[in-house]
């Protein structure tokens, strides 16, 4: 059993059945014995970008998490402290929080962002 944390793009591409999500990532996300986590920070990022008109995302993101039987991952004080202490390889605050959560919760981060590996976390590329 693997414990996967989907970054925001991976989550949206999963929901849209987008071919940009590679076959290996799709297989691991769809495996019934893997635990798949969606961070509250991804839901927040989607809401902000939708409100600004920068993202066309489906309504009902919370329900989609439940429908897919994914696990919502709240942001804790420990996550926030860890994100603030990360080296500045990546400047995006949403991504920094995902990295901190992957480190803290021992999760494999499913992403297409090659910068994430610089933080010493296990990454599953969504493009493979």
PDB file of C-alpha atoms in Angstrom:
ATOM      1  CA  UNK A   1       0.000   0.000   0.000  1.00  0.00           C
ATOM      2  CA  UNK A   2       1.245   3.461  -0.935  1.00  0.00           C
ATOM      3  CA  UNK A   3       0.279   6.767   0.640  1.00  0.00           C
ATOM      4  CA  UNK A   4      -0.058   9.369  -2.103  1.00  0.00           C
ATOM      5  CA  UNK A   5      -0.532  13.125  -1.878  1.00  0.00           C
ATOM      6  CA  UNK A   6      -1.793  14.645  -5.122  1.00  0.00           C
ATOM      7  CA  UNK A   7      -0.639  18.123  -6.017  1.00  0.00           C
ATOM      8  CA  UNK A   8      -3.329  20.479  -7.281  1.00  0.00           C
ATOM      9  CA  UNK A   9      -2.761  19.893 -11.007  1.00  0.00           C
ATOM     10  CA  UNK A  10      -2.660  16.136 -10.541  1.00  0.00           C
ATOM     11  CA  UNK A  11      -5.947  16.214  -8.646  1.00  0.00           C
ATOM     12  CA  UNK A  12      -7.649  18.356 -11.296  1.00  0.00           C
ATOM     13  CA  UNK A  13      -6.299  16.240 -14.146  1.00  0.00           C
ATOM     14  CA  UNK A  14      -7.527  13.097 -12.371  1.00  0.00           C
ATOM     15  CA  UNK A  15     -11.022  14.590 -12.060  1.00  0.00           C
ATOM     16  CA  UNK A  16     -11.032  15.687 -15.720  1.00  0.00           C
ATOM     17  CA  UNK A  17      -9.563  12.393 -16.945  1.00  0.00           C
ATOM     18  CA  UNK A  18      -6.938  14.535 -18.662  1.00  0.00           C
ATOM     19  CA  UNK A  19      -4.418  12.597 -20.796  1.00  0.00           C
ATOM     20  CA  UNK A  20      -1.652  14.810 -19.367  1.00  0.00           C
ATOM     21  CA  UNK A  21      -1.862  12.576 -16.300  1.00  0.00           C
ATOM     22  CA  UNK A  22       0.489   9.745 -17.172  1.00  0.00           C
ATOM     23  CA  UNK A  23      -0.428   6.067 -17.073  1.00  0.00           C
ATOM     24  CA  UNK A  24       1.769   5.161 -14.084  1.00  0.00           C
ATOM     25  CA  UNK A  25       0.356   7.980 -11.939  1.00  0.00           C
ATOM     26  CA  UNK A  26      -3.181   7.135 -13.084  1.00  0.00           C
ATOM     27  CA  UNK A  27      -2.644   3.472 -12.174  1.00  0.00           C
ATOM     28  CA  UNK A  28      -1.287   4.259  -8.689  1.00  0.00           C
ATOM     29  CA  UNK A  29      -4.059   6.763  -7.917  1.00  0.00           C
ATOM     30  CA  UNK A  30      -6.705   4.287  -9.057  1.00  0.00           C
ATOM     31  CA  UNK A  31      -5.373   1.319  -7.083  1.00  0.00           C
ATOM     32  CA  UNK A  32      -7.907   0.477  -4.414  1.00  0.00           C
ATOM     33  CA  UNK A  33      -5.317  -0.428  -1.793  1.00  0.00           C
ATOM     34  CA  UNK A  34      -3.434   2.903  -2.050  1.00  0.00           C
ATOM     35  CA  UNK A  35      -4.431   5.781   0.204  1.00  0.00           C
ATOM     36  CA  UNK A  36      -4.824   9.017  -1.735  1.00  0.00           C
ATOM     37  CA  UNK A  37      -4.720  12.341   0.111  1.00  0.00           C
ATOM     38  CA  UNK A  38      -5.894  15.767  -1.051  1.00  0.00           C
ATOM     39  CA  UNK A  39      -4.583  18.667   0.971  1.00  0.00           C
ATOM     40  CA  UNK A  40      -6.838  21.448   2.165  1.00  0.00           C
ATOM     41  CA  UNK A  41      -4.247  23.745   0.615  1.00  0.00           C
ATOM     42  CA  UNK A  42      -5.088  22.370  -2.859  1.00  0.00           C
ATOM     43  CA  UNK A  43      -8.789  23.033  -2.322  1.00  0.00           C
ATOM     44  CA  UNK A  44      -7.882  26.542  -1.135  1.00  0.00           C
ATOM     45  CA  UNK A  45      -5.659  27.124  -4.189  1.00  0.00           C
ATOM     46  CA  UNK A  46      -8.450  25.991  -6.524  1.00  0.00           C
ATOM     47  CA  UNK A  47     -10.970  28.295  -4.807  1.00  0.00           C
ATOM     48  CA  UNK A  48      -8.643  31.307  -4.990  1.00  0.00           C
ATOM     49  CA  UNK A  49      -7.717  30.775  -8.632  1.00  0.00           C
ATOM     50  CA  UNK A  50     -11.359  30.194  -9.608  1.00  0.00           C
ATOM     51  CA  UNK A  51     -12.390  33.433  -7.868  1.00  0.00           C
ATOM     52  CA  UNK A  52      -9.664  35.336  -9.718  1.00  0.00           C
ATOM     53  CA  UNK A  53     -10.747  33.851 -13.049  1.00  0.00           C
ATOM     54  CA  UNK A  54      -7.393  32.100 -13.486  1.00  0.00           C
ATOM     55  CA  UNK A  55      -8.749  28.561 -13.346  1.00  0.00           C
ATOM     56  CA  UNK A  56     -11.705  26.777 -14.817  1.00  0.00           C
ATOM     57  CA  UNK A  57     -12.352  24.018 -12.277  1.00  0.00           C
ATOM     58  CA  UNK A  58     -15.472  22.012 -11.564  1.00  0.00           C
ATOM     59  CA  UNK A  59     -17.894  22.953  -8.808  1.00  0.00           C
ATOM     60  CA  UNK A  60     -18.155  20.706  -5.782  1.00  0.00           C
ATOM     61  CA  UNK A  61     -14.475  20.037  -5.135  1.00  0.00           C
ATOM     62  CA  UNK A  62     -15.187  18.859  -1.579  1.00  0.00           C
ATOM     63  CA  UNK A  63     -17.780  16.406  -2.869  1.00  0.00           C
ATOM     64  CA  UNK A  64     -15.366  15.221  -5.557  1.00  0.00           C
ATOM     65  CA  UNK A  65     -12.819  14.345  -2.873  1.00  0.00           C
ATOM     66  CA  UNK A  66     -15.464  12.264  -1.099  1.00  0.00           C
ATOM     67  CA  UNK A  67     -16.801  10.702  -4.314  1.00  0.00           C
ATOM     68  CA  UNK A  68     -13.301   9.562  -5.280  1.00  0.00           C
ATOM     69  CA  UNK A  69     -12.807   8.171  -1.765  1.00  0.00           C
ATOM     70  CA  UNK A  70      -9.766  10.368  -1.307  1.00  0.00           C
ATOM     71  CA  UNK A  71      -8.741  11.504   2.158  1.00  0.00           C
ATOM     72  CA  UNK A  72      -8.821  15.174   3.049  1.00  0.00           C
ATOM     73  CA  UNK A  73      -5.579  16.328   4.678  1.00  0.00           C
ATOM     74  CA  UNK A  74      -5.980  19.378   6.932  1.00  0.00           C
ATOM     75  CA  UNK A  75      -3.188  21.877   7.463  1.00  0.00           C
ATOM     76  CA  UNK A  76      -1.732  21.617  10.971  1.00  0.00           C
ATOM     77  CA  UNK A  77       0.446  23.985  12.951  1.00  0.00           C
ATOM     78  CA  UNK A  78       3.316  21.530  12.487  1.00  0.00           C
ATOM     79  CA  UNK A  79       2.830  21.607   8.700  1.00  0.00           C
ATOM     80  CA  UNK A  80       2.863  25.408   8.764  1.00  0.00           C
ATOM     81  CA  UNK A  81       6.051  25.532  10.827  1.00  0.00           C
ATOM     82  CA  UNK A  82       7.731  23.006   8.517  1.00  0.00           C
ATOM     83  CA  UNK A  83       6.673  24.882   5.356  1.00  0.00           C
ATOM     84  CA  UNK A  84       8.102  28.120   6.727  1.00  0.00           C
ATOM     85  CA  UNK A  85      11.431  26.459   7.479  1.00  0.00           C
ATOM     86  CA  UNK A  86      11.937  24.906   4.033  1.00  0.00           C
ATOM     87  CA  UNK A  87      14.896  26.074   1.947  1.00  0.00           C
ATOM     88  CA  UNK A  88      13.831  28.494  -0.817  1.00  0.00           C
ATOM     89  CA  UNK A  89      14.087  26.057  -3.755  1.00  0.00           C
ATOM     90  CA  UNK A  90      10.417  26.644  -4.467  1.00  0.00           C
ATOM     91  CA  UNK A  91       8.667  29.964  -3.920  1.00  0.00           C
ATOM     92  CA  UNK A  92       5.012  28.993  -4.395  1.00  0.00           C
ATOM     93  CA  UNK A  93       3.412  28.921  -0.908  1.00  0.00           C
ATOM     94  CA  UNK A  94       0.841  26.280  -1.903  1.00  0.00           C
ATOM     95  CA  UNK A  95       3.556  23.960  -3.183  1.00  0.00           C
ATOM     96  CA  UNK A  96       5.732  24.585  -0.141  1.00  0.00           C
ATOM     97  CA  UNK A  97       2.857  23.460   2.069  1.00  0.00           C
ATOM     98  CA  UNK A  98       2.376  20.290   0.001  1.00  0.00           C
ATOM     99  CA  UNK A  99       6.097  19.565   0.368  1.00  0.00           C
ATOM    100  CA  UNK A 100       5.928  20.103   4.131  1.00  0.00           C
ATOM    101  CA  UNK A 101       2.897  17.824   4.392  1.00  0.00           C
ATOM    102  CA  UNK A 102       4.601  15.115   2.329  1.00  0.00           C
ATOM    103  CA  UNK A 103       7.665  15.329   4.577  1.00  0.00           C
ATOM    104  CA  UNK A 104       5.706  15.362   7.818  1.00  0.00           C
ATOM    105  CA  UNK A 105       3.165  12.675   6.926  1.00  0.00           C
ATOM    106  CA  UNK A 106       5.584  10.452   4.959  1.00  0.00           C
ATOM    107  CA  UNK A 107       3.588  10.736   1.737  1.00  0.00           C
ATOM    108  CA  UNK A 108       4.598  10.229  -1.895  1.00  0.00           C
ATOM    109  CA  UNK A 109       3.862  13.468  -3.734  1.00  0.00           C
ATOM    110  CA  UNK A 110       2.337  12.961  -7.181  1.00  0.00           C
ATOM    111  CA  UNK A 111       3.386  15.968  -9.251  1.00  0.00           C
ATOM    112  CA  UNK A 112       4.827  17.134 -12.524  1.00  0.00           C
ATOM    113  CA  UNK A 113       7.030  19.700 -10.796  1.00  0.00           C
ATOM    114  CA  UNK A 114      10.661  18.589 -10.890  1.00  0.00           C
ATOM    115  CA  UNK A 115      11.629  21.059  -8.153  1.00  0.00           C
ATOM    116  CA  UNK A 116       9.878  19.000  -5.469  1.00  0.00           C
ATOM    117  CA  UNK A 117      12.585  16.325  -5.450  1.00  0.00           C
ATOM    118  CA  UNK A 118      15.103  18.897  -4.212  1.00  0.00           C
ATOM    119  CA  UNK A 119      13.394  18.639  -0.819  1.00  0.00           C
ATOM    120  CA  UNK A 120      14.284  14.988  -0.329  1.00  0.00           C
ATOM    121  CA  UNK A 121      10.738  13.674  -0.579  1.00  0.00           C
ATOM    122  CA  UNK A 122       9.560  10.731  -2.599  1.00  0.00           C
ATOM    123  CA  UNK A 123       7.932  11.917  -5.816  1.00  0.00           C
ATOM    124  CA  UNK A 124       5.848  10.061  -8.372  1.00  0.00           C
ATOM    125  CA  UNK A 125       5.873  11.968 -11.644  1.00  0.00           C
ATOM    126  CA  UNK A 126       2.395  12.504 -13.004  1.00  0.00           C
ATOM    127  CA  UNK A 127       3.748  12.527 -16.555  1.00  0.00           C
ATOM    128  CA  UNK A 128       5.040   8.938 -16.517  1.00  0.00           C
TER     129      UNK A 128
END
